[in-house]
Amino acid sequence: MIRRLRRAAPALAMDADPEAEVLMARRPRPPNERVIDGRMWTGVMGVCAAMAGVVLRFDELRKRVARATGR
């Protein structure tokens, strides 16, 4: 049962992606080409910065509520 569940998620992901067939039909990338390029790293860092900002903001709000309620 667990094996079926583990195999179902990737199969559903491939089925839900309309471009999966196009990706499988493309030629492989050249060996000297990076998998994660600079543009992708910029996006990753942007998302990380946004998440850190949200977490820090909520932590500050939590501290204010704790001070106001005496907890």
Short mmCIF file of N, CA, C and O in Angstrom, two decimals:
data_model
loop_
_atom_site.label_atom_id
_atom_site.label_comp_id
_atom_site.label_asym_id
_atom_site.label_seq_id
_atom_site.Cartn_x
_atom_site.Cartn_y
_atom_site.Cartn_z
N MET A 1 0.82 -1.19 0.00
CA MET A 1 0.00 0.00 0.00
C MET A 1 0.87 1.26 0.00
O MET A 1 0.62 2.18 -0.74
N ILE A 2 1.90 1.28 0.86
CA ILE A 2 2.78 2.44 0.93
C ILE A 2 3.53 2.61 -0.39
O ILE A 2 3.71 3.72 -0.88
N ARG A 3 3.93 1.52 -0.98
CA ARG A 3 4.64 1.58 -2.25
C ARG A 3 3.75 2.22 -3.33
O ARG A 3 4.21 3.03 -4.13
N ARG A 4 2.50 1.87 -3.33
CA ARG A 4 1.58 2.46 -4.31
C ARG A 4 1.42 3.95 -4.09
O ARG A 4 1.38 4.73 -5.04
N LEU A 5 1.33 4.36 -2.83
CA LEU A 5 1.21 5.79 -2.55
C LEU A 5 2.47 6.55 -2.96
O LEU A 5 2.39 7.65 -3.49
N ARG A 6 3.63 5.95 -2.73
CA ARG A 6 4.88 6.60 -3.09
C ARG A 6 5.02 6.74 -4.59
O ARG A 6 5.59 7.69 -5.08
N ARG A 7 4.50 5.78 -5.33
CA ARG A 7 4.60 5.84 -6.78
C ARG A 7 3.50 6.69 -7.40
O ARG A 7 3.64 7.16 -8.53
N ALA A 8 2.43 6.92 -6.69
CA ALA A 8 1.30 7.65 -7.25
C ALA A 8 1.60 9.14 -7.37
O ALA A 8 1.22 9.77 -8.37
N ALA A 9 2.28 9.73 -6.41
CA ALA A 9 2.53 11.17 -6.43
C ALA A 9 3.33 11.62 -7.66
O ALA A 9 2.91 12.54 -8.36
N PRO A 10 4.46 10.97 -7.97
CA PRO A 10 5.18 11.40 -9.18
C PRO A 10 4.38 11.15 -10.46
O PRO A 10 4.43 11.95 -11.39
N ALA A 11 3.62 10.07 -10.48
CA ALA A 11 2.81 9.79 -11.66
C ALA A 11 1.74 10.86 -11.85
O ALA A 11 1.49 11.33 -12.97
N LEU A 12 1.11 11.28 -10.76
CA LEU A 12 0.11 12.34 -10.85
C LEU A 12 0.74 13.66 -11.26
O LEU A 12 0.15 14.43 -12.02
N ALA A 13 1.93 13.93 -10.75
CA ALA A 13 2.61 15.17 -11.11
C ALA A 13 2.94 15.19 -12.59
O ALA A 13 2.77 16.22 -13.26
N MET A 14 3.41 14.09 -13.12
CA MET A 14 3.72 14.03 -14.54
C MET A 14 2.45 14.12 -15.38
O MET A 14 2.45 14.72 -16.45
N ASP A 15 1.38 13.54 -14.89
CA ASP A 15 0.13 13.57 -15.63
C ASP A 15 -0.50 14.96 -15.61
O ASP A 15 -1.11 15.38 -16.58
N ALA A 16 -0.33 15.68 -14.52
CA ALA A 16 -0.95 17.00 -14.38
C ALA A 16 -0.20 18.06 -15.19
O ALA A 16 -0.77 19.08 -15.54
N ASP A 17 1.06 17.81 -15.50
CA ASP A 17 1.85 18.78 -16.24
C ASP A 17 1.61 18.61 -17.73
O ASP A 17 1.97 17.59 -18.31
N PRO A 18 1.01 19.61 -18.39
CA PRO A 18 0.73 19.45 -19.81
C PRO A 18 1.98 19.43 -20.68
O PRO A 18 1.95 18.94 -21.80
N GLU A 19 3.10 19.93 -20.16
CA GLU A 19 4.33 19.98 -20.94
C GLU A 19 5.22 18.76 -20.75
O GLU A 19 6.33 18.73 -21.26
N ALA A 20 4.78 17.77 -20.01
CA ALA A 20 5.62 16.61 -19.73
C ALA A 20 6.03 15.91 -21.02
O ALA A 20 7.18 15.49 -21.17
N GLU A 21 5.11 15.78 -21.95
CA GLU A 21 5.44 15.10 -23.21
C GLU A 21 6.45 15.91 -24.00
O GLU A 21 7.36 15.35 -24.62
N VAL A 22 6.31 17.23 -23.97
CA VAL A 22 7.26 18.08 -24.69
C VAL A 22 8.65 17.97 -24.08
O VAL A 22 9.65 17.90 -24.78
N LEU A 23 8.71 17.95 -22.74
CA LEU A 23 9.99 17.84 -22.07
C LEU A 23 10.69 16.52 -22.39
O LEU A 23 11.90 16.49 -22.58
N MET A 24 9.93 15.46 -22.44
CA MET A 24 10.53 14.15 -22.72
C MET A 24 10.98 14.05 -24.17
O MET A 24 11.86 13.26 -24.50
N ALA A 25 10.40 14.85 -25.06
CA ALA A 25 10.76 14.79 -26.47
C ALA A 25 12.00 15.64 -26.79
O ALA A 25 12.61 15.45 -27.83
N ARG A 26 12.35 16.56 -25.88
CA ARG A 26 13.51 17.42 -26.14
C ARG A 26 14.80 16.64 -26.02
O ARG A 26 14.90 15.65 -25.31
N ARG A 27 15.82 17.18 -26.69
CA ARG A 27 17.15 16.58 -26.58
C ARG A 27 17.72 16.89 -25.19
O ARG A 27 17.36 17.90 -24.60
N PRO A 28 18.60 16.07 -24.68
CA PRO A 28 19.22 16.35 -23.37
C PRO A 28 20.04 17.63 -23.43
O PRO A 28 20.54 18.02 -24.48
N ARG A 29 20.16 18.27 -22.29
CA ARG A 29 20.97 19.49 -22.24
C ARG A 29 22.44 19.13 -22.41
O ARG A 29 22.87 18.02 -22.09
N PRO A 30 23.24 20.08 -22.90
CA PRO A 30 24.68 19.81 -23.03
C PRO A 30 25.31 19.57 -21.65
O PRO A 30 24.88 20.16 -20.65
N PRO A 31 26.32 18.73 -21.58
CA PRO A 31 26.94 18.41 -20.28
C PRO A 31 27.55 19.63 -19.59
O PRO A 31 27.64 19.67 -18.36
N ASN A 32 27.98 20.62 -20.34
CA ASN A 32 28.61 21.79 -19.72
C ASN A 32 27.60 22.86 -19.31
O ASN A 32 27.97 23.85 -18.71
N GLU A 33 26.33 22.67 -19.61
CA GLU A 33 25.29 23.62 -19.22
C GLU A 33 24.83 23.33 -17.79
O GLU A 33 24.57 22.19 -17.43
N ARG A 34 24.70 24.38 -16.99
CA ARG A 34 24.28 24.21 -15.60
C ARG A 34 22.80 23.87 -15.52
O ARG A 34 22.00 24.36 -16.32
N VAL A 35 22.45 23.05 -14.55
CA VAL A 35 21.05 22.71 -14.32
C VAL A 35 20.34 23.90 -13.70
O VAL A 35 19.24 24.28 -14.08
N ILE A 36 20.97 24.52 -12.71
CA ILE A 36 20.42 25.71 -12.06
C ILE A 36 21.31 26.88 -12.47
O ILE A 36 22.45 26.99 -12.03
N ASP A 37 20.77 27.76 -13.31
CA ASP A 37 21.56 28.89 -13.80
C ASP A 37 21.39 30.11 -12.90
O ASP A 37 20.68 30.07 -11.89
N GLY A 38 22.03 31.19 -13.26
CA GLY A 38 21.99 32.40 -12.45
C GLY A 38 20.60 32.97 -12.29
O GLY A 38 20.23 33.45 -11.22
N ARG A 39 19.80 32.91 -13.35
CA ARG A 39 18.44 33.44 -13.27
C ARG A 39 17.61 32.65 -12.25
O ARG A 39 16.85 33.22 -11.48
N MET A 40 17.78 31.33 -12.26
CA MET A 40 17.03 30.50 -11.31
C MET A 40 17.50 30.77 -9.88
O MET A 40 16.70 30.83 -8.96
N TRP A 41 18.82 30.93 -9.68
CA TRP A 41 19.34 31.23 -8.34
C TRP A 41 18.80 32.56 -7.83
O TRP A 41 18.49 32.71 -6.64
N THR A 42 18.66 33.53 -8.74
CA THR A 42 18.08 34.82 -8.35
C THR A 42 16.66 34.64 -7.86
O THR A 42 16.26 35.22 -6.84
N GLY A 43 15.89 33.83 -8.56
CA GLY A 43 14.52 33.55 -8.13
C GLY A 43 14.46 32.84 -6.80
O GLY A 43 13.63 33.16 -5.94
N VAL A 44 15.35 31.88 -6.62
CA VAL A 44 15.40 31.13 -5.35
C VAL A 44 15.73 32.07 -4.20
O VAL A 44 15.08 32.04 -3.15
N MET A 45 16.71 32.93 -4.40
CA MET A 45 17.09 33.87 -3.34
C MET A 45 15.97 34.87 -3.07
O MET A 45 15.75 35.27 -1.92
N GLY A 46 15.25 35.28 -4.11
CA GLY A 46 14.13 36.19 -3.91
C GLY A 46 13.02 35.56 -3.09
O GLY A 46 12.47 36.19 -2.17
N VAL A 47 12.71 34.31 -3.38
CA VAL A 47 11.68 33.61 -2.61
C VAL A 47 12.15 33.41 -1.17
O VAL A 47 11.37 33.60 -0.23
N CYS A 48 13.41 33.06 -0.99
CA CYS A 48 13.95 32.89 0.37
C CYS A 48 13.88 34.20 1.16
O CYS A 48 13.50 34.20 2.34
N ALA A 49 14.21 35.30 0.52
CA ALA A 49 14.16 36.59 1.19
C ALA A 49 12.72 36.95 1.56
O ALA A 49 12.47 37.45 2.67
N ALA A 50 11.79 36.68 0.66
CA ALA A 50 10.38 36.98 0.95
C ALA A 50 9.88 36.13 2.11
O ALA A 50 9.20 36.64 3.01
N MET A 51 10.22 34.86 2.11
CA MET A 51 9.79 33.98 3.20
C MET A 51 10.41 34.41 4.53
O MET A 51 9.74 34.41 5.56
N ALA A 52 11.68 34.78 4.50
CA ALA A 52 12.33 35.23 5.73
C ALA A 52 11.67 36.50 6.24
O ALA A 52 11.46 36.65 7.45
N GLY A 53 11.33 37.40 5.33
CA GLY A 53 10.66 38.63 5.75
C GLY A 53 9.31 38.35 6.40
O GLY A 53 8.97 38.94 7.43
N VAL A 54 8.55 37.44 5.82
CA VAL A 54 7.24 37.10 6.39
C VAL A 54 7.41 36.46 7.76
O VAL A 54 6.69 36.80 8.72
N VAL A 55 8.35 35.54 7.88
CA VAL A 55 8.57 34.87 9.17
C VAL A 55 9.01 35.87 10.23
O VAL A 55 8.51 35.85 11.37
N LEU A 56 9.92 36.76 9.88
CA LEU A 56 10.38 37.75 10.86
C LEU A 56 9.26 38.71 11.25
O LEU A 56 9.15 39.10 12.42
N ARG A 57 8.42 39.08 10.30
CA ARG A 57 7.29 39.96 10.60
C ARG A 57 6.31 39.28 11.56
O ARG A 57 5.85 39.88 12.53
N PHE A 58 5.97 38.03 11.28
CA PHE A 58 5.06 37.32 12.17
C PHE A 58 5.67 37.10 13.55
O PHE A 58 4.97 37.14 14.56
N ASP A 59 6.98 36.90 13.60
CA ASP A 59 7.63 36.73 14.90
C ASP A 59 7.55 38.03 15.69
O ASP A 59 7.31 38.02 16.90
N GLU A 60 7.74 39.16 15.02
CA GLU A 60 7.63 40.45 15.69
C GLU A 60 6.20 40.67 16.20
O GLU A 60 6.00 41.13 17.31
N LEU A 61 5.21 40.32 15.39
CA LEU A 61 3.82 40.45 15.83
C LEU A 61 3.53 39.53 17.01
O LEU A 61 2.82 39.92 17.95
N ARG A 62 4.08 38.33 16.99
CA ARG A 62 3.89 37.39 18.10
C ARG A 62 4.48 37.96 19.39
O ARG A 62 3.86 37.89 20.46
N LYS A 63 5.65 38.57 19.28
CA LYS A 63 6.29 39.17 20.46
C LYS A 63 5.45 40.33 21.00
O LYS A 63 5.32 40.48 22.21
N ARG A 64 4.90 41.15 20.11
CA ARG A 64 4.07 42.28 20.55
C ARG A 64 2.82 41.78 21.29
O ARG A 64 2.44 42.33 22.31
N VAL A 65 2.19 40.75 20.74
CA VAL A 65 1.00 40.19 21.38
C VAL A 65 1.37 39.60 22.74
O VAL A 65 0.64 39.78 23.72
N ALA A 66 2.51 38.92 22.82
CA ALA A 66 2.94 38.34 24.09
C ALA A 66 3.20 39.42 25.13
O ALA A 66 2.83 39.26 26.30
N ARG A 67 3.81 40.52 24.71
CA ARG A 67 4.06 41.63 25.64
C ARG A 67 2.76 42.28 26.09
O ARG A 67 2.59 42.62 27.27
N ALA A 68 1.83 42.43 25.17
CA ALA A 68 0.56 43.10 25.49
C ALA A 68 -0.31 42.26 26.40
O ALA A 68 -1.04 42.79 27.24
N THR A 69 -0.23 40.94 26.26
CA THR A 69 -1.05 40.06 27.08
C THR A 69 -0.34 39.59 28.34
O THR A 69 -0.93 38.91 29.17
N GLY A 70 0.95 39.91 28.46
CA GLY A 70 1.70 39.52 29.65
C GLY A 70 2.11 38.06 29.64
O GLY A 70 2.37 37.48 30.68
N ARG A 71 2.22 37.48 28.49
CA ARG A 71 2.65 36.06 28.41
C ARG A 71 4.12 35.93 28.20
O ARG A 71 4.80 36.63 27.63
#
